[in-house]
CSV table of C-alpha atoms in Angstrom, one decimal:
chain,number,residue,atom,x,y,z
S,12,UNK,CA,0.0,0.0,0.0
S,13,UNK,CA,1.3,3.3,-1.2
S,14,UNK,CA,3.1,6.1,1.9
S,15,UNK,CA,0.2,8.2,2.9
S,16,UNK,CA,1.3,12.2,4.0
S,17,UNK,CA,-0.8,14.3,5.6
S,18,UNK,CA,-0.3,18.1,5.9
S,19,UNK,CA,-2.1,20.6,9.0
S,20,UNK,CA,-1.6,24.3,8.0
S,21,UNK,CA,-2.3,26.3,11.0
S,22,UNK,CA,-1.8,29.4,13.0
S,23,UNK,CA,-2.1,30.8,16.6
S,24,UNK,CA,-4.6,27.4,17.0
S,25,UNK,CA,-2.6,25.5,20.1
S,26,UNK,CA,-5.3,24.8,22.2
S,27,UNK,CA,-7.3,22.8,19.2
S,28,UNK,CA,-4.5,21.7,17.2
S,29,UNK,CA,-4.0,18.4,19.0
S,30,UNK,CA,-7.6,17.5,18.1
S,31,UNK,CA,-6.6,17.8,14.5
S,32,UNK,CA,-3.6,15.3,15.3
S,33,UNK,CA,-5.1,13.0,17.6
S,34,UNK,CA,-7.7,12.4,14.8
S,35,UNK,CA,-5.1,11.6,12.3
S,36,UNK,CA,-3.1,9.2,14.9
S,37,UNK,CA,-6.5,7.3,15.6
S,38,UNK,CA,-6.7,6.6,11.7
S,39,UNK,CA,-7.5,2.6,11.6
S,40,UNK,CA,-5.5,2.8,8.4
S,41,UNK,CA,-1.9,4.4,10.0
S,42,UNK,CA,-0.9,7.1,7.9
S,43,UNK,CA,3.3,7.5,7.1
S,44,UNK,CA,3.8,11.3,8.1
S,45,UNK,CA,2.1,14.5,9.4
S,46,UNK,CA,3.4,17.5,8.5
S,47,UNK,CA,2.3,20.4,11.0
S,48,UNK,CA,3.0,23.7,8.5
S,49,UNK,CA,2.5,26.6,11.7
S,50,UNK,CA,2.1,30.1,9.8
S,51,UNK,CA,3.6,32.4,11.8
S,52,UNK,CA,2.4,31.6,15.0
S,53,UNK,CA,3.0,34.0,18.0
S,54,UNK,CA,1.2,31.5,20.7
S,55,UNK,CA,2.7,27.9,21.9
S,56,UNK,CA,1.8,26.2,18.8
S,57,UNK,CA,5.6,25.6,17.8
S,58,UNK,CA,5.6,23.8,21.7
S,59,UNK,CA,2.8,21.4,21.4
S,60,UNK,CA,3.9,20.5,18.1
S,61,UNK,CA,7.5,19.4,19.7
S,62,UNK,CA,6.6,18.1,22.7
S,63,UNK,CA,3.6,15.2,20.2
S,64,UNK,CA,6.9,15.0,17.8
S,65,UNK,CA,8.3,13.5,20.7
S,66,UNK,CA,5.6,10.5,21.6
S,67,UNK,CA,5.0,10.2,18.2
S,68,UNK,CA,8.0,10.1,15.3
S,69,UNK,CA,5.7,10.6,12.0
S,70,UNK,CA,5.1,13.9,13.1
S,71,UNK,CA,7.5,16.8,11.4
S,72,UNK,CA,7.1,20.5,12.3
S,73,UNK,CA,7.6,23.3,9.4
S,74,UNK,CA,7.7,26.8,10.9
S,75,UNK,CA,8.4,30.5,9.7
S,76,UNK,CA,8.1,33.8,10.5
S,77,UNK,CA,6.0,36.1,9.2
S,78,UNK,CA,2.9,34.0,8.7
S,79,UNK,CA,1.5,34.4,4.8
S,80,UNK,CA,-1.8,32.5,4.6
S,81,UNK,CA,-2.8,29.0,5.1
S,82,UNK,CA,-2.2,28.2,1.5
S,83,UNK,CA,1.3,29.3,1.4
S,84,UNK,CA,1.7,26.8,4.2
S,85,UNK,CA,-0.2,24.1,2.4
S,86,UNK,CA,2.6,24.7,-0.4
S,87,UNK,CA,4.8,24.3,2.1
S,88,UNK,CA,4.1,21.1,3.3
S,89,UNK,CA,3.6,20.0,-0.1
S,90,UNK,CA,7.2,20.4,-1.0
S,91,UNK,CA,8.1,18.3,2.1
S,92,UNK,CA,6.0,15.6,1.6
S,93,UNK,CA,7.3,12.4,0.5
S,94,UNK,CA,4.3,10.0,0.3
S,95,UNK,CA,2.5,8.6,-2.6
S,96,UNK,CA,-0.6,10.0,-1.5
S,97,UNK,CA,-1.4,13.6,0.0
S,98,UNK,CA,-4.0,14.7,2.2
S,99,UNK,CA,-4.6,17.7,3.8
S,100,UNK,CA,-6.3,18.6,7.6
S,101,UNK,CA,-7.3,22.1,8.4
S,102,UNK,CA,-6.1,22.6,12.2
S,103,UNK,CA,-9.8,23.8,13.7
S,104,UNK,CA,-11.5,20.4,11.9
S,105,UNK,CA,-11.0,16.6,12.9
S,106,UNK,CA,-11.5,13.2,11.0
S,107,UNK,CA,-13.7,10.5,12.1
S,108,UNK,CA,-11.7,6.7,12.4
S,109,UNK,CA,-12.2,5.4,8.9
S,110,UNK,CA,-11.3,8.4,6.7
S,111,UNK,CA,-7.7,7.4,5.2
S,112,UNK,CA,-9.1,3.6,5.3
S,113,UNK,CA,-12.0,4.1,3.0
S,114,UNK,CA,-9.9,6.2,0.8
S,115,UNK,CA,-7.2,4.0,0.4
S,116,UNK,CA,-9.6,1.4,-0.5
S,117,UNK,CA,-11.0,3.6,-3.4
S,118,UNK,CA,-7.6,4.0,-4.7
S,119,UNK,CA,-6.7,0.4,-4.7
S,120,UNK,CA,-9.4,-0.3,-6.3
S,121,UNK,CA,-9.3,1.7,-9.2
S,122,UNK,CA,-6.3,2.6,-10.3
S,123,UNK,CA,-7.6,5.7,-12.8
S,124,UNK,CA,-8.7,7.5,-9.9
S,125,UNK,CA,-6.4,10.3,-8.9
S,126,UNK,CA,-8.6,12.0,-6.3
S,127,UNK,CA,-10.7,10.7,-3.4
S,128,UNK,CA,-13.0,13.0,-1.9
S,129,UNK,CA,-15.3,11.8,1.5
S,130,UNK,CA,-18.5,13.4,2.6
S,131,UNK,CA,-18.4,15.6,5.7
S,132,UNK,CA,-20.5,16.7,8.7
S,133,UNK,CA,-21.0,20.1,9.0
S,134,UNK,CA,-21.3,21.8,12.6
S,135,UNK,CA,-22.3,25.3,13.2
S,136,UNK,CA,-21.3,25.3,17.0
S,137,UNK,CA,-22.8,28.7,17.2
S,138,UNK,CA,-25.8,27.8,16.7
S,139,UNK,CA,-26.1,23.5,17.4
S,140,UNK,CA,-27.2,22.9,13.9
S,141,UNK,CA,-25.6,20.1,11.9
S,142,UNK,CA,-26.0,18.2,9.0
S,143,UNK,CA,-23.9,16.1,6.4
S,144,UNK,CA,-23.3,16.6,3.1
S,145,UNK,CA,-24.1,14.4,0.4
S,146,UNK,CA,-21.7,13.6,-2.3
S,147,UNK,CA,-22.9,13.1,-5.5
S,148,UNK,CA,-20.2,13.8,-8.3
S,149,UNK,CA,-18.1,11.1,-9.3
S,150,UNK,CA,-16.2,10.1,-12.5
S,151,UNK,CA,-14.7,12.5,-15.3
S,152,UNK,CA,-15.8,15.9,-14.0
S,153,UNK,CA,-13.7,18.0,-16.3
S,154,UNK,CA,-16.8,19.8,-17.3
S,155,UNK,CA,-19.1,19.6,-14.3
S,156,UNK,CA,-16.6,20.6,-11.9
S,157,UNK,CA,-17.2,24.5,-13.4
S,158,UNK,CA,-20.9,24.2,-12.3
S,159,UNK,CA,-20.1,22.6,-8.9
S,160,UNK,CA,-17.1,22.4,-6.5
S,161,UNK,CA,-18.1,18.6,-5.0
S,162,UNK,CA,-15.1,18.2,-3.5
S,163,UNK,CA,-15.7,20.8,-0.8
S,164,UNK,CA,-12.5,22.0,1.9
S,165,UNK,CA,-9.6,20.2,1.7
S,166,UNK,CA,-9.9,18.6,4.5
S,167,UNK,CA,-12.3,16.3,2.4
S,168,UNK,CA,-9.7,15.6,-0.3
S,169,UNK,CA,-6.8,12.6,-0.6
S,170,UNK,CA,-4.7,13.2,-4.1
S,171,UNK,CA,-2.3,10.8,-5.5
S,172,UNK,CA,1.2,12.8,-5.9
S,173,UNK,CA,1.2,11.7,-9.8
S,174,UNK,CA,-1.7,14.2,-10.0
S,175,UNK,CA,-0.4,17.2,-8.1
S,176,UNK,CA,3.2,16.9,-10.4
S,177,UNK,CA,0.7,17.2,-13.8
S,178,UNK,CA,-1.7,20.1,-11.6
S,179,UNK,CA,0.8,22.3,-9.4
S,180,UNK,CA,0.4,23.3,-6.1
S,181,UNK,CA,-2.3,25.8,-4.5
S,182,UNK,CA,-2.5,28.7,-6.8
S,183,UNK,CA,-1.2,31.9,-4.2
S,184,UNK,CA,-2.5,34.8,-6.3
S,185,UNK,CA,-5.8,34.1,-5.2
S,186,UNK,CA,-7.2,35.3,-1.7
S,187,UNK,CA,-10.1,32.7,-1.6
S,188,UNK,CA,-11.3,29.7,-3.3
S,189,UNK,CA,-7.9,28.2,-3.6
S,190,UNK,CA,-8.8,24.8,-3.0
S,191,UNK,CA,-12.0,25.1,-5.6
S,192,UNK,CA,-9.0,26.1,-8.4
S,193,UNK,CA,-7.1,23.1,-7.4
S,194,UNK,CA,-9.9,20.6,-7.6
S,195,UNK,CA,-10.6,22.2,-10.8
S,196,UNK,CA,-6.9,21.5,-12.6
S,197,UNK,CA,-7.1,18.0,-10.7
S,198,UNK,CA,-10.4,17.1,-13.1
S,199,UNK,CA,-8.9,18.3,-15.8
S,200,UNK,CA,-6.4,15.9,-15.6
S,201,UNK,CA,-7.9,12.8,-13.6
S,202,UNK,CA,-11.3,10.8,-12.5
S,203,UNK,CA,-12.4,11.7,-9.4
S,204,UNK,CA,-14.4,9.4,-7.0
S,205,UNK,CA,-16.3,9.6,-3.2
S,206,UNK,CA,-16.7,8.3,-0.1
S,207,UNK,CA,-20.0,8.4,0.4
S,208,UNK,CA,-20.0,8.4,4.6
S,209,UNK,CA,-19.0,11.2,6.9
S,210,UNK,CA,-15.4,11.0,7.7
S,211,UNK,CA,-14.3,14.9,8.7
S,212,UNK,CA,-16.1,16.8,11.4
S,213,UNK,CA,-15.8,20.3,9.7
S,214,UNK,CA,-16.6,23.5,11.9
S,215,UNK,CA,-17.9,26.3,11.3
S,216,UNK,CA,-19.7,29.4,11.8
S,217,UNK,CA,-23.2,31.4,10.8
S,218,UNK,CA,-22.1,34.5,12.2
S,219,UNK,CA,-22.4,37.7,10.8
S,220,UNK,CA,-19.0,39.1,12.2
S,221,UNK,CA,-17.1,38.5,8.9
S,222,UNK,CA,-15.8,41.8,7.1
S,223,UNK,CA,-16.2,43.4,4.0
S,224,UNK,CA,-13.0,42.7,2.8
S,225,UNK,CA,-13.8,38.4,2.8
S,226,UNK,CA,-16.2,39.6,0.5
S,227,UNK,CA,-14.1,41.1,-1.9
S,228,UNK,CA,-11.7,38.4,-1.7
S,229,UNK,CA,-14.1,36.3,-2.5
S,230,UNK,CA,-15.9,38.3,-5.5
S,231,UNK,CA,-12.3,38.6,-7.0
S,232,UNK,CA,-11.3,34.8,-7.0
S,233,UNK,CA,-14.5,33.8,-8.1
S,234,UNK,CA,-13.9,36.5,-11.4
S,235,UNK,CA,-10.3,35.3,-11.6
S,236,UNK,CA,-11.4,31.6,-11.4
S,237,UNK,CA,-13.7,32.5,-14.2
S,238,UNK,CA,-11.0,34.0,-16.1
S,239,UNK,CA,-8.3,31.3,-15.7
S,240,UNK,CA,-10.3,29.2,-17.1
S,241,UNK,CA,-12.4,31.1,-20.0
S,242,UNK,CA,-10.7,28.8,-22.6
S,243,UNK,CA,-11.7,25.6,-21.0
S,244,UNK,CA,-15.2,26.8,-20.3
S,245,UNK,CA,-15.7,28.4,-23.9
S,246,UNK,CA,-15.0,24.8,-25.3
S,247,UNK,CA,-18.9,24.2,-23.8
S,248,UNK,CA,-20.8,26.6,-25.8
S,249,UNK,CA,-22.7,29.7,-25.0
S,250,UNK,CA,-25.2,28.5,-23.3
S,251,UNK,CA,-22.9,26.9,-20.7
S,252,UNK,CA,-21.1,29.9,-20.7
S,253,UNK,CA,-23.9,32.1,-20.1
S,254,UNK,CA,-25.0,29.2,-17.1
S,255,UNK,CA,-21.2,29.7,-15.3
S,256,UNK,CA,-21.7,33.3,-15.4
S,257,UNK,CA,-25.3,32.6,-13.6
S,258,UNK,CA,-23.3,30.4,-11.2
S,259,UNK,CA,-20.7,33.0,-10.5
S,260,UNK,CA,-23.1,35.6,-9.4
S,261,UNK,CA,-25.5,33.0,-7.1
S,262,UNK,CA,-22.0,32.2,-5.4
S,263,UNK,CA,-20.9,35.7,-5.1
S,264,UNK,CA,-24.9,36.3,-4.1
S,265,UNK,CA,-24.6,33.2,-1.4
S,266,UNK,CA,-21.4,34.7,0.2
S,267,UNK,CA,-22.9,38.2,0.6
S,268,UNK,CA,-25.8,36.3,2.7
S,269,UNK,CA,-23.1,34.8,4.9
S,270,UNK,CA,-21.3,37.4,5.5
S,271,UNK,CA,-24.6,39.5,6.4
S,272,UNK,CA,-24.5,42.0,3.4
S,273,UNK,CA,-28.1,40.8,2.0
S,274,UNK,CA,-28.3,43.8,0.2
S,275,UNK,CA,-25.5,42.8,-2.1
S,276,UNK,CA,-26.8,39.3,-2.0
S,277,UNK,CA,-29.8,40.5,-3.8
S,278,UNK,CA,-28.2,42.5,-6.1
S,279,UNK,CA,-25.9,39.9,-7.4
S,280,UNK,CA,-28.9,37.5,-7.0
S,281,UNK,CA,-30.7,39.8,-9.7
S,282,UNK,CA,-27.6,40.0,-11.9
S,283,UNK,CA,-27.6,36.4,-11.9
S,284,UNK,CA,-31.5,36.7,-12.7
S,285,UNK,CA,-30.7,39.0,-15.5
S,286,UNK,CA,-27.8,36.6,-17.6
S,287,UNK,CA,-30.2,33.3,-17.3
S,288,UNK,CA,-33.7,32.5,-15.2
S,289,UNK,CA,-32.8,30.0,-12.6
S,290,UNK,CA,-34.6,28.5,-9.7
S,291,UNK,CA,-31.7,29.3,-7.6
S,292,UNK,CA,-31.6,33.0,-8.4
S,293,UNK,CA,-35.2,33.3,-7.8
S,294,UNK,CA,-34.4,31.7,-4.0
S,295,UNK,CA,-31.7,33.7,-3.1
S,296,UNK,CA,-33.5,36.7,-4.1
S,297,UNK,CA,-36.4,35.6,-1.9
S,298,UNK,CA,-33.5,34.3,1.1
S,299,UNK,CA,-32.2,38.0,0.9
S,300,UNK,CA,-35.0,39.1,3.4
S,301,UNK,CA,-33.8,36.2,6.1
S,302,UNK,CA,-30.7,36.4,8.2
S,303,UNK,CA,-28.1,33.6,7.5
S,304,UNK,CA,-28.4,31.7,10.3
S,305,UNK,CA,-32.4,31.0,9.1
S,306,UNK,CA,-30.9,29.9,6.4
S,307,UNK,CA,-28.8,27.8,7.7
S,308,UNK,CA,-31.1,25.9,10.1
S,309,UNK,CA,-33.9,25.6,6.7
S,310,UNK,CA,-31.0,23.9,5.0
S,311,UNK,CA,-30.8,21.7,8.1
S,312,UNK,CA,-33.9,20.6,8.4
S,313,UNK,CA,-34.4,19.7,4.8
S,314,UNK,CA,-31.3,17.2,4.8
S,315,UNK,CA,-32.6,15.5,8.2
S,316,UNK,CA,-36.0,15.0,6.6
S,317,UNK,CA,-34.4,13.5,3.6
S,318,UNK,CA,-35.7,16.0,0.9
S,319,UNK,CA,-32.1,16.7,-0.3
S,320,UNK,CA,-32.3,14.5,-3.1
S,321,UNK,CA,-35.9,16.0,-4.2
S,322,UNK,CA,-34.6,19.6,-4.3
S,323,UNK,CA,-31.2,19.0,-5.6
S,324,UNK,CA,-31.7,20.2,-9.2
S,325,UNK,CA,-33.0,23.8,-8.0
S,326,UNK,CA,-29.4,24.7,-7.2
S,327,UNK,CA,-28.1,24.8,-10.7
């Protein structure tokens, strides 16, 4: 069975940070090497780091000062890494037992599959709403990956090394959506396949406290996402041209609603409206007059009751 290396990015996180590792060292399939990447970090992460190192040899520590982003640092531990297989562990999330194990099983059994992606529950601690997503995209996604990003944070995501030497590492001229742009070069040159169980407890947060500026960050990637890629896309037609720009607008409209800016949510909601009628467009117009975390708790109870797979097809 092929080395398995796992890189944690993190920064000023050294009171959670052992979760992250303990959930990697309880893996029923051992991985080979963890590769703590600490950004910059002003607290006692470099300590805690150490002192595991010392009950547990696979662990290497990677540290520099100043911090860049979490990105940098997945690059970072990507030029360390020495397995045949790369996954990645952001240092506030945790995986469940099985995650590596049902991976590796995917990859051993199909050999054409250069990317592994698992399904994930989502926790708003905030709030005490959960709920798992629900893979569904599997196969040559070259084309579908430009209408959805399946593969979600890369915590999700196990990548033979083959793949990352044809794709490149993170791309650091974008702010946000960096993992999205690598998942996107990955299907252009590799199938992609699922695990359809939870095996990552991802954290998050429906607050309203983010800033302006994620915003921006966000509206810019998702233009020069659009742009990297115009040749690719073009290959599709008009009409799926015309249904990216639609997507790129609901996306920029969905983000607007988390961060709290509904305004701009509706107003890219309508721009979105305005290049091609869609369901979703329609909805997020109509969600524009309901705080996020209303949202978020609608969204909930739909997946528990099992209408996920009903209602699927609006958000395209």
């Amino acid at each position: 069975m092929g080395k398995i290396s796992v890189i944690i990015p993190t920064h000023n996180r050294a009171d959670i940070l052992p979760r992250a590792i303990r959930s990697v060292q309880n893996q029923t399939r051992p991985v080979d090497e963890i590769i703590v990447v600490s950004d910059g970090s002003t607290d006692d992460t470099e300590e805690v780091v150490k002192r595991l190192a010392k009950e547990d040899k696979r662990i290497r520590l990677i540290a520099y000062h100043p911090g860049h982003n979490g990105n940098y640092a997945r690059n970072q531990g990507l030029a360390a890494a020495t397995g045949e297989f790369i996954a990645f562990l952001d240092d506030d999330d945790e995986w469940l037992p099985r995650k590596t194990e049902l991976q590796m099983e995917i990859f051993e059994r199909e050999p054409d599959v250069g990317l592994v992606y698992a399904s994930q529950n989502c926790i708003y601690e905030d709030t005490g709403v959960s709920y798992q997503t629900q893979p569904m995209m599997r196969g040559d996604l070259s084309q579908s990956i430009f209408i959805r990003g399946e593969m979600g944070t890369p915590s999700q995501v196990m990548i033979r090394r083959s793949v990352l030497e044809q794709t490149g590492p993170f791309d650091l001229e974008l702010g946000a959506l960096q993992d999205y742009d690598l998942w996107i070069r990955c299907c252009l040159v590799t199938k992609v396949d699922f695990v359809p169980e939870p095996c990552i407890n991802y954290y998050n947060s429906s607050g309203t406290n983010q800033v302006s500026s994620n915003t921006e960050k966000y509206i810019h990637a998702r233009l020069y996402i659009r742009e990297k890629y115009r040749k690719e896309i073009a290959k599709y037609g008009e009409d799926f041209e015309r249904k990216i720009d639609t997507l790129v607008e609901n996306r920029i409209a969905e983000r607007c609603l988390r961060n709290g800016q509904n305004g701009e949510a509706r107003r890219h909601a309508w721009k979105a409206w305005k290049i091609r009628k869609s369901k979703i467009s329609f909805l997020l117009i109509c969600a524009s007059v309901f705080p996020y975390t209303f949202i978020v708790r609608v969204r909930s109870l739909i997946k528990s009751r099992k209408l996920y797979w009903r209602i699927k097809g609006l958000w395209s």
